[in-house]
PDB file of C-alpha atoms in Angstrom:
ATOM      1  CA  MET T   1      98.570  80.536  91.881  1.00 65.00           C
ATOM      2  CA  THR T   2      96.719  83.093  94.397  1.00 95.00           C
ATOM      3  CA  THR T   3      94.836  86.197  93.440  1.00 98.00           C
ATOM      4  CA  ALA T   4      95.666  90.064  94.768  1.00 98.00           C
ATOM      5  CA  LEU T   5      92.879  92.659  94.458  1.00 98.00           C
ATOM      6  CA  ILE T   6      94.341  96.197  94.205  1.00 98.00           C
ATOM      7  CA  THR T   7      92.531  99.397  94.350  1.00 98.00           C
ATOM      8  CA  GLY T   8      94.009 102.650  92.375  1.00 97.00           C
ATOM      9  CA  SER T   9      96.095  99.946  90.706  1.00 97.00           C
ATOM     10  CA  THR T  10      96.917 102.315  87.652  1.00 95.00           C
ATOM     11  CA  ALA T  11      99.506 104.455  89.038  1.00 92.00           C
ATOM     12  CA  GLY T  12     102.041 105.116  91.745  1.00 91.00           C
ATOM     13  CA  ILE T  13     101.774 102.778  94.568  1.00 95.00           C
ATOM     14  CA  GLY T  14      99.242 100.792  93.363  1.00 96.00           C
ATOM     15  CA  ALA T  15     100.646 100.114  90.073  1.00 97.00           C
ATOM     16  CA  ALA T  16     104.228  98.884  91.839  1.00 97.00           C
ATOM     17  CA  PHE T  17     102.380  96.815  93.882  1.00 98.00           C
ATOM     18  CA  ALA T  18     100.443  95.160  90.549  1.00 98.00           C
ATOM     19  CA  ARG T  19     103.935  94.865  89.112  1.00 97.00           C
ATOM     20  CA  ARG T  20     105.513  93.331  92.119  1.00 98.00           C
ATOM     21  CA  LEU T  21     102.885  90.902  92.919  1.00 98.00           C
ATOM     22  CA  ALA T  22     102.478  90.059  89.231  1.00 98.00           C
ATOM     23  CA  ALA T  23     106.389  89.215  88.937  1.00 98.00           C
ATOM     24  CA  ASP T  24     105.612  87.137  91.788  1.00 97.00           C
ATOM     25  CA  GLY T  25     103.265  85.067  90.190  1.00 97.00           C
ATOM     26  CA  HIS T  26      99.968  86.414  91.601  1.00 98.00           C
ATOM     27  CA  ASN T  27      96.565  86.728  89.594  1.00 98.00           C
ATOM     28  CA  LEU T  28      95.471  89.930  90.039  1.00 98.00           C
ATOM     29  CA  VAL T  29      92.099  91.930  90.223  1.00 98.00           C
ATOM     30  CA  LEU T  30      92.771  95.480  89.001  1.00 98.00           C
ATOM     31  CA  VAL T  31      90.376  98.347  90.448  1.00 98.00           C
ATOM     32  CA  ALA T  32      90.170 102.068  89.408  1.00 98.00           C
ATOM     33  CA  ARG T  33      87.887 104.544  87.664  1.00 97.00           C
ATOM     34  CA  ASP T  34      89.604 104.545  84.119  1.00 97.00           C
ATOM     35  CA  THR T  35      88.724 101.411  81.756  1.00 98.00           C
ATOM     36  CA  LYS T  36      91.056 102.434  79.287  1.00 98.00           C
ATOM     37  CA  ARG T  37      94.221 102.250  81.778  1.00 97.00           C
ATOM     38  CA  LEU T  38      93.169  99.263  83.695  1.00 98.00           C
ATOM     39  CA  ARG T  39      92.765  97.431  80.487  1.00 98.00           C
ATOM     40  CA  GLU T  40      96.325  98.523  79.250  1.00 98.00           C
ATOM     41  CA  GLN T  41      97.402  97.795  82.661  1.00 98.00           C
ATOM     42  CA  ALA T  42      96.152  93.984  82.484  1.00 98.00           C
ATOM     43  CA  THR T  43      97.422  93.360  78.714  1.00 98.00           C
ATOM     44  CA  GLU T  44     100.884  94.679  79.882  1.00 98.00           C
ATOM     45  CA  LEU T  45     101.224  92.478  83.101  1.00 98.00           C
ATOM     46  CA  HIS T  46      99.567  89.572  81.585  1.00 98.00           C
ATOM     47  CA  ASP T  47     102.222  89.450  78.306  1.00 98.00           C
ATOM     48  CA  ARG T  48     104.954  90.223  80.468  1.00 97.00           C
ATOM     49  CA  HIS T  49     104.448  87.633  83.694  1.00 98.00           C
ATOM     50  CA  GLY T  50     101.728  85.343  82.422  1.00 97.00           C
ATOM     51  CA  ILE T  51      99.152  85.903  85.022  1.00 98.00           C
ATOM     52  CA  GLU T  52      95.487  86.488  84.949  1.00 97.00           C
ATOM     53  CA  ALA T  53      94.460  90.069  85.365  1.00 98.00           C
ATOM     54  CA  GLU T  54      90.911  90.855  85.744  1.00 98.00           C
ATOM     55  CA  VAL T  55      89.589  94.424  85.231  1.00 98.00           C
ATOM     56  CA  LEU T  56      87.082  96.007  87.626  1.00 98.00           C
ATOM     57  CA  THR T  57      86.020  99.464  86.923  1.00 98.00           C
ATOM     58  CA  ALA T  58      84.687 101.216  90.033  1.00 98.00           C
ATOM     59  CA  ASP T  59      84.289 104.766  91.498  1.00 98.00           C
ATOM     60  CA  LEU T  60      85.302 104.374  95.468  1.00 98.00           C
ATOM     61  CA  ALA T  61      84.050 107.795  95.878  1.00 98.00           C
ATOM     62  CA  THR T  62      80.087 106.350  95.163  1.00 98.00           C
ATOM     63  CA  ASP T  63      78.308 103.391  96.905  1.00 98.00           C
ATOM     64  CA  ASP T  64      78.046 101.660  93.820  1.00 98.00           C
ATOM     65  CA  GLY T  65      81.786 101.412  93.239  1.00 98.00           C
ATOM     66  CA  ILE T  66      82.493 100.351  96.704  1.00 98.00           C
ATOM     67  CA  GLU T  67      79.793  97.759  96.570  1.00 98.00           C
ATOM     68  CA  ALA T  68      80.982  96.321  93.245  1.00 98.00           C
ATOM     69  CA  ALA T  69      84.459  96.220  94.743  1.00 98.00           C
ATOM     70  CA  ALA T  70      83.304  94.292  98.112  1.00 98.00           C
ATOM     71  CA  THR T  71      81.045  91.942  95.757  1.00 98.00           C
ATOM     72  CA  ARG T  72      84.209  90.635  93.998  1.00 98.00           C
ATOM     73  CA  VAL T  73      86.835  90.732  97.141  1.00 98.00           C
ATOM     74  CA  SER T  74      84.197  88.549  98.919  1.00 97.00           C
ATOM     75  CA  ASP T  75      83.766  86.012  96.385  1.00 97.00           C
ATOM     76  CA  ARG T  76      83.918  82.616  97.479  1.00 95.00           C
ATOM     77  CA  ARG T  77      83.994  80.866  93.992  1.00 95.00           C
ATOM     78  CA  ASN T  78      87.029  83.198  92.953  1.00 96.00           C
ATOM     79  CA  PRO T  79      88.664  83.975  96.246  1.00 97.00           C
ATOM     80  CA  VAL T  80      91.234  87.096  96.664  1.00 98.00           C
ATOM     81  CA  ASP T  81      94.129  86.150  98.925  1.00 98.00           C
ATOM     82  CA  LEU T  82      95.350  89.498  99.360  1.00 98.00           C
ATOM     83  CA  LEU T  83      93.463  93.003  99.347  1.00 98.00           C
ATOM     84  CA  VAL T  84      95.544  96.127  98.969  1.00 98.00           C
ATOM     85  CA  ASN T  85      93.673  99.116  99.785  1.00 98.00           C
ATOM     86  CA  ASN T  86      95.668 101.678  97.849  1.00 97.00           C
ATOM     87  CA  ALA T  87      92.890 104.019  96.455  1.00 97.00           C
ATOM     88  CA  GLY T  88      93.519 107.814  97.776  1.00 95.00           C
ATOM     89  CA  PHE T  89      93.789 111.457  96.665  1.00 92.00           C
ATOM     90  CA  GLY T  90      94.601 114.807  98.534  1.00 89.00           C
ATOM     91  CA  ASN T  91      92.967 118.018  98.798  1.00 89.00           C
ATOM     92  CA  LYS T  92      95.050 121.257  98.488  1.00 82.00           C
ATOM     93  CA  GLY T  93      94.176 123.746 100.858  1.00 86.00           C
ATOM     94  CA  ARG T  94      93.541 124.291 104.848  1.00 87.00           C
ATOM     95  CA  PHE T  95      90.134 123.486 106.734  1.00 90.00           C
ATOM     96  CA  LEU T  96      87.582 125.751 105.439  1.00 92.00           C
ATOM     97  CA  GLU T  97      89.206 126.318 101.963  1.00 92.00           C
ATOM     98  CA  VAL T  98      88.259 122.913 100.837  1.00 94.00           C
ATOM     99  CA  SER T  99      84.826 122.141 100.058  1.00 96.00           C
ATOM    100  CA  MET T 100      82.758 120.531 102.307  1.00 97.00           C
ATOM    101  CA  ALA T 101      81.726 118.112  99.596  1.00 97.00           C
ATOM    102  CA  ASP T 102      85.441 117.386  98.706  1.00 96.00           C
ATOM    103  CA  GLU T 103      85.867 116.426 102.475  1.00 97.00           C
ATOM    104  CA  LEU T 104      83.369 113.949 102.553  1.00 98.00           C
ATOM    105  CA  THR T 105      84.548 112.142  99.421  1.00 97.00           C
ATOM    106  CA  MET T 106      88.075 112.211 101.002  1.00 97.00           C
ATOM    107  CA  LEU T 107      86.313 110.327 104.147  1.00 98.00           C
ATOM    108  CA  LYS T 108      84.396 107.858 101.505  1.00 98.00           C
ATOM    109  CA  VAL T 109      87.221 106.796  99.945  1.00 98.00           C
ATOM    110  CA  HIS T 110      90.113 106.679 102.420  1.00 98.00           C
ATOM    111  CA  CYS T 111      87.720 105.312 105.475  1.00 98.00           C
ATOM    112  CA  GLU T 112      84.454 103.983 104.508  1.00 98.00           C
ATOM    113  CA  ALA T 113      85.753 102.230 101.145  1.00 98.00           C
ATOM    114  CA  VAL T 114      88.886 100.777 103.294  1.00 98.00           C
ATOM    115  CA  LEU T 115      86.130  99.367 106.310  1.00 98.00           C
ATOM    116  CA  ARG T 116      83.907  97.857 103.879  1.00 98.00           C
ATOM    117  CA  LEU T 117      86.394  96.131 101.755  1.00 98.00           C
ATOM    118  CA  THR T 118      88.550  94.668 104.269  1.00 98.00           C
ATOM    119  CA  ALA T 119      85.316  93.668 106.177  1.00 98.00           C
ATOM    120  CA  ALA T 120      84.158  91.927 102.874  1.00 98.00           C
ATOM    121  CA  ALA T 121      87.851  90.590 102.584  1.00 98.00           C
ATOM    122  CA  THR T 122      88.532  89.204 105.645  1.00 98.00           C
ATOM    123  CA  GLY T 123      85.087  87.529 106.496  1.00 97.00           C
ATOM    124  CA  ALA T 124      85.801  85.152 103.479  1.00 96.00           C
ATOM    125  CA  MET T 125      89.822  84.730 104.082  1.00 98.00           C
ATOM    126  CA  ARG T 126      88.749  83.883 107.950  1.00 98.00           C
ATOM    127  CA  GLU T 127      86.489  80.913 106.629  1.00 97.00           C
ATOM    128  CA  ARG T 128      89.300  79.790 104.488  1.00 96.00           C
ATOM    129  CA  GLY T 129      92.116  80.343 107.366  1.00 97.00           C
ATOM    130  CA  ARG T 130      94.353  82.659 105.390  1.00 97.00           C
ATOM    131  CA  GLY T 131      94.607  85.736 103.649  1.00 98.00           C
ATOM    132  CA  GLY T 132      96.143  89.582 103.847  1.00 98.00           C
ATOM    133  CA  VAL T 133      95.082  93.001 103.874  1.00 98.00           C
ATOM    134  CA  VAL T 134      97.659  96.083 103.271  1.00 98.00           C
ATOM    135  CA  ASN T 135      95.686  99.119 103.655  1.00 98.00           C
ATOM    136  CA  VAL T 136      97.755 102.164 102.492  1.00 97.00           C
ATOM    137  CA  ALA T 137      98.014 104.943 105.044  1.00 96.00           C
ATOM    138  CA  SER T 138     100.503 107.655 105.227  1.00 93.00           C
ATOM    139  CA  VAL T 139     103.112 109.305 107.458  1.00 90.00           C
ATOM    140  CA  ALA T 140     100.687 112.242 107.884  1.00 88.00           C
ATOM    141  CA  ALA T 141      98.601 109.776 110.147  1.00 90.00           C
ATOM    142  CA  PHE T 142     100.846 110.869 112.970  1.00 88.00           C
ATOM    143  CA  VAL T 143     100.888 114.496 112.595  1.00 86.00           C
ATOM    144  CA  PRO T 144      98.381 117.129 112.754  1.00 77.00           C
ATOM    145  CA  ARG T 145      97.333 117.380 108.860  1.00 74.00           C
ATOM    146  CA  GLY T 146      93.351 118.253 108.788  1.00 89.00           C
ATOM    147  CA  THR T 147      91.148 115.589 107.214  1.00 93.00           C
ATOM    148  CA  TYR T 148      93.892 114.126 105.043  1.00 92.00           C
ATOM    149  CA  GLY T 149      95.931 113.286 108.248  1.00 92.00           C
ATOM    150  CA  ALA T 150      92.726 112.216 110.374  1.00 95.00           C
ATOM    151  CA  SER T 151      91.618 110.265 107.512  1.00 97.00           C
ATOM    152  CA  LYS T 152      94.880 108.089 107.553  1.00 96.00           C
ATOM    153  CA  ALA T 153      95.246 108.072 111.539  1.00 96.00           C
ATOM    154  CA  TRP T 154      91.647 106.253 111.166  1.00 98.00           C
ATOM    155  CA  VAL T 155      93.397 103.496 108.603  1.00 98.00           C
ATOM    156  CA  VAL T 156      96.281 102.845 110.957  1.00 97.00           C
ATOM    157  CA  GLN T 157      94.049 102.799 113.979  1.00 98.00           C
ATOM    158  CA  PHE T 158      91.271 100.743 112.138  1.00 98.00           C
ATOM    159  CA  THR T 159      93.861  98.424 110.375  1.00 98.00           C
ATOM    160  CA  GLN T 160      96.216  97.486 114.147  1.00 98.00           C
ATOM    161  CA  GLY T 161      92.846  96.917 115.886  1.00 98.00           C
ATOM    162  CA  ALA T 162      91.429  94.678 113.380  1.00 98.00           C
ATOM    163  CA  ALA T 163      94.467  93.018 113.250  1.00 98.00           C
ATOM    164  CA  LYS T 164      94.513  92.166 116.801  1.00 98.00           C
ATOM    165  CA  ASP T 165      90.704  90.844 116.532  1.00 98.00           C
ATOM    166  CA  LEU T 166      91.581  88.680 114.059  1.00 98.00           C
ATOM    167  CA  ALA T 167      94.726  86.956 115.285  1.00 97.00           C
ATOM    168  CA  GLY T 168      95.508  83.690 115.238  1.00 96.00           C
ATOM    169  CA  SER T 169      92.628  83.545 112.265  1.00 97.00           C
ATOM    170  CA  GLY T 170      95.440  82.959 109.280  1.00 97.00           C
ATOM    171  CA  VAL T 171      94.621  86.676 108.324  1.00 98.00           C
ATOM    172  CA  ARG T 172      97.140  89.269 108.675  1.00 98.00           C
ATOM    173  CA  LEU T 173      96.053  92.893 108.433  1.00 98.00           C
ATOM    174  CA  MET T 174      99.113  95.673 107.838  1.00 98.00           C
ATOM    175  CA  ALA T 175      99.082  99.531 107.614  1.00 98.00           C
ATOM    176  CA  LEU T 176     101.204 100.921 105.035  1.00 97.00           C
ATOM    177  CA  CYS T 177     102.473 104.199 106.192  1.00 94.00           C
ATOM    178  CA  PRO T 178     104.705 105.834 103.279  1.00 91.00           C
ATOM    179  CA  GLY T 179     106.305 109.244 103.036  1.00 81.00           C
ATOM    180  CA  PHE T 180     106.989 111.233  99.989  1.00 74.00           C
ATOM    181  CA  VAL T 181     106.768 108.909  96.840  1.00 71.00           C
ATOM    182  CA  ARG T 182     106.736 109.945  93.303  1.00 59.00           C
ATOM    183  CA  THR T 183     103.539 109.256  91.761  1.00 52.00           C
ATOM    184  CA  GLU T 184     100.620 111.419  90.439  1.00 51.00           C
ATOM    185  CA  PHE T 185      99.272 112.162  93.933  1.00 48.00           C
ATOM    186  CA  HIS T 186     100.519 115.529  94.047  1.00 44.00           C
ATOM    187  CA  GLN T 187      99.999 116.552  90.586  1.00 50.00           C
ATOM    188  CA  ARG T 188      96.329 115.637  90.820  1.00 55.00           C
ATOM    189  CA  ALA T 189      95.924 117.647  93.611  1.00 44.00           C
ATOM    190  CA  GLY T 190      97.652 120.722  92.205  1.00 45.00           C
ATOM    191  CA  MET T 191     100.434 120.662  94.919  1.00 48.00           C
ATOM    192  CA  GLY T 192     103.936 121.922  94.534  1.00 50.00           C
ATOM    193  CA  THR T 193     106.844 119.586  95.448  1.00 49.00           C
ATOM    194  CA  ASP T 194     109.585 121.817  93.979  1.00 54.00           C
ATOM    195  CA  ASN T 195     110.743 122.511  97.568  1.00 57.00           C
ATOM    196  CA  ILE T 196     110.686 118.871  99.016  1.00 59.00           C
ATOM    197  CA  PRO T 197     114.472 117.670  99.649  1.00 53.00           C
ATOM    198  CA  GLY T 198     115.526 114.811  97.574  1.00 55.00           C
ATOM    199  CA  TRP T 199     116.241 112.867 100.571  1.00 50.00           C
ATOM    200  CA  MET T 200     112.467 112.473 101.567  1.00 59.00           C
ATOM    201  CA  TRP T 201     111.298 111.152  98.102  1.00 59.00           C
ATOM    202  CA  LEU T 202     110.769 107.428  97.955  1.00 79.00           C
ATOM    203  CA  ASP T 203     111.106 104.880  95.306  1.00 89.00           C
ATOM    204  CA  ALA T 204     107.638 103.019  94.714  1.00 91.00           C
ATOM    205  CA  ASP T 205     109.007  99.623  93.643  1.00 93.00           C
ATOM    206  CA  LYS T 206     111.394  99.434  96.708  1.00 92.00           C
ATOM    207  CA  LEU T 207     108.531 100.654  98.865  1.00 94.00           C
ATOM    208  CA  VAL T 208     106.443  97.884  97.945  1.00 96.00           C
ATOM    209  CA  ALA T 209     109.204  95.391  98.712  1.00 96.00           C
ATOM    210  CA  SER T 210     109.644  96.342 101.632  1.00 94.00           C
ATOM    211  CA  ALA T 211     106.005  96.549 102.732  1.00 96.00           C
ATOM    212  CA  LEU T 212     105.462  93.010 101.495  1.00 97.00           C
ATOM    213  CA  GLN T 213     108.329  91.862 103.621  1.00 97.00           C
ATOM    214  CA  ASP T 214     106.875  93.507 106.301  1.00 96.00           C
ATOM    215  CA  LEU T 215     103.849  91.687 105.886  1.00 97.00           C
ATOM    216  CA  ALA T 216     105.120  88.356 105.660  1.00 96.00           C
ATOM    217  CA  ARG T 217     107.060  88.942 108.831  1.00 96.00           C
ATOM    218  CA  GLY T 218     103.456  89.730 110.693  1.00 96.00           C
ATOM    219  CA  LYS T 219     103.576  93.662 111.190  1.00 96.00           C
ATOM    220  CA  SER T 220     100.438  95.103 111.617  1.00 97.00           C
ATOM    221  CA  LEU T 221     102.292  98.236 110.854  1.00 96.00           C
ATOM    222  CA  SER T 222     104.797  99.409 108.055  1.00 95.00           C
ATOM    223  CA  ILE T 223     107.027 102.323 107.887  1.00 92.00           C
ATOM    224  CA  PRO T 224     109.290 101.123 104.947  1.00 83.00           C
ATOM    225  CA  ASP T 225     112.510 103.276 105.115  1.00 75.00           C
ATOM    226  CA  PRO T 226     114.828 104.160 107.910  1.00 67.00           C
ATOM    227  CA  ARG T 227     114.812 107.746 107.197  1.00 71.00           C
ATOM    228  CA  TYR T 228     110.917 107.977 107.714  1.00 66.00           C
ATOM    229  CA  LYS T 229     111.163 105.556 110.795  1.00 68.00           C
ATOM    230  CA  ALA T 230     113.767 108.215 112.212  1.00 65.00           C
ATOM    231  CA  LEU T 231     111.309 111.152 111.463  1.00 68.00           C
ATOM    232  CA  MET T 232     108.604 109.557 113.312  1.00 65.00           C
ATOM    233  CA  GLY T 233     110.737 108.998 116.050  1.00 60.00           C
ATOM    234  CA  LEU T 234     111.251 112.484 116.393  1.00 59.00           C
ATOM    235  CA  VAL T 235     107.757 113.339 115.914  1.00 61.00           C
ATOM    236  CA  LYS T 236     106.547 111.209 118.947  1.00 60.00           C
ATOM    237  CA  VAL T 237     108.949 113.115 121.255  1.00 47.00           C
ATOM    238  CA  THR T 238     107.709 116.728 119.991  1.00 47.00           C
ATOM    239  CA  PRO T 239     105.486 118.922 121.451  1.00 46.00           C
ATOM    240  CA  ARG T 240     101.769 118.665 119.607  1.00 49.00           C
ATOM    241  CA  GLY T 241     101.509 122.123 119.788  1.00 48.00           C
ATOM    242  CA  LEU T 242     104.638 122.900 117.756  1.00 39.00           C
ATOM    243  CA  LEU T 243     104.346 120.073 115.893  1.00 39.00           C
ATOM    244  CA  GLY T 244     100.656 121.247 114.809  1.00 45.00           C
ATOM    245  CA  GLY T 245     102.801 124.733 113.727  1.00 44.00           C
ATOM    246  CA  ILE T 246     105.011 123.249 111.720  1.00 37.00           C
ATOM    247  CA  THR T 247     102.436 120.806 109.646  1.00 45.00           C
ATOM    248  CA  SER T 248     100.167 123.722 109.142  1.00 47.00           C
ATOM    249  CA  ARG T 249     102.603 125.665 107.194  1.00 46.00           C
ATOM    250  CA  THR T 250     104.407 122.111 105.413  1.00 47.00           C
ATOM    251  CA  GLY T 251     102.063 119.525 105.246  1.00 47.00           C
ATOM    252  CA  ARG T 252      99.109 121.072 103.833  1.00 43.00           C
ATOM    253  CA  LYS T 253     101.329 122.703 101.203  1.00 44.00           C
ATOM    254  CA  TYR T 254     102.990 119.400  99.952  1.00 42.00           C
ATOM    255  CA  GLY T 255     100.398 116.325 101.199  1.00 43.00           C
ATOM    256  CA  PRO T 256     102.646 113.976 101.583  1.00 39.00           C
ATOM    257  CA  GLN T 257     101.665 110.296 100.590  1.00 36.00           C
TER     258      GLN T 257
END
């Protein structure tokens, strides 16, 4: 049985990855900040699917938390075969309305943690000649969206670049770029969602199923829904000045993930 480590595993996309991978027979390492929720999740998945679910309490906004997760994901004696870097959050507000401390915390979680965990995981995976990494980004990576969009754009560029560097090693890397998904993301950030059209919402479980199919196909970028693939096609041909105006009015209000 293979083992997958998932950050931000207790809710949303991370929880959907945990459910799907457990159902497929993978052992899990569940990483989040809330020990109680982690233990409840681990017990439920173990009882339902008969897999082993390890709990690792870690705050990826801190050096200690990142180091704890990096140590586990690079453990040669208990190897991790799939890393899902899912932990993330949004800040409500325009540039200069959000505190610098919060902006820097976002970069710590979205960029530094992803870099360090990916490096730790792929180093061990390359030695074994197999493994995979899914770095959860966002369609916000492709539009002007302040620090959030910039951090997710970094995730996409970093992941695709690393995928090319590791081509032929047996290690696959993929950036996953969802749109609006019904999770705790917006509620935690205090963002309203009432005006978001129903057709724009994605189901987390279907999203994960599509993402895992794309990873198996060897894709380095996954936009797992035809609706968002079409929207991103329009983004490519929209003038950047016009696009910036649109996203400054809507993107910051809702904060897609």
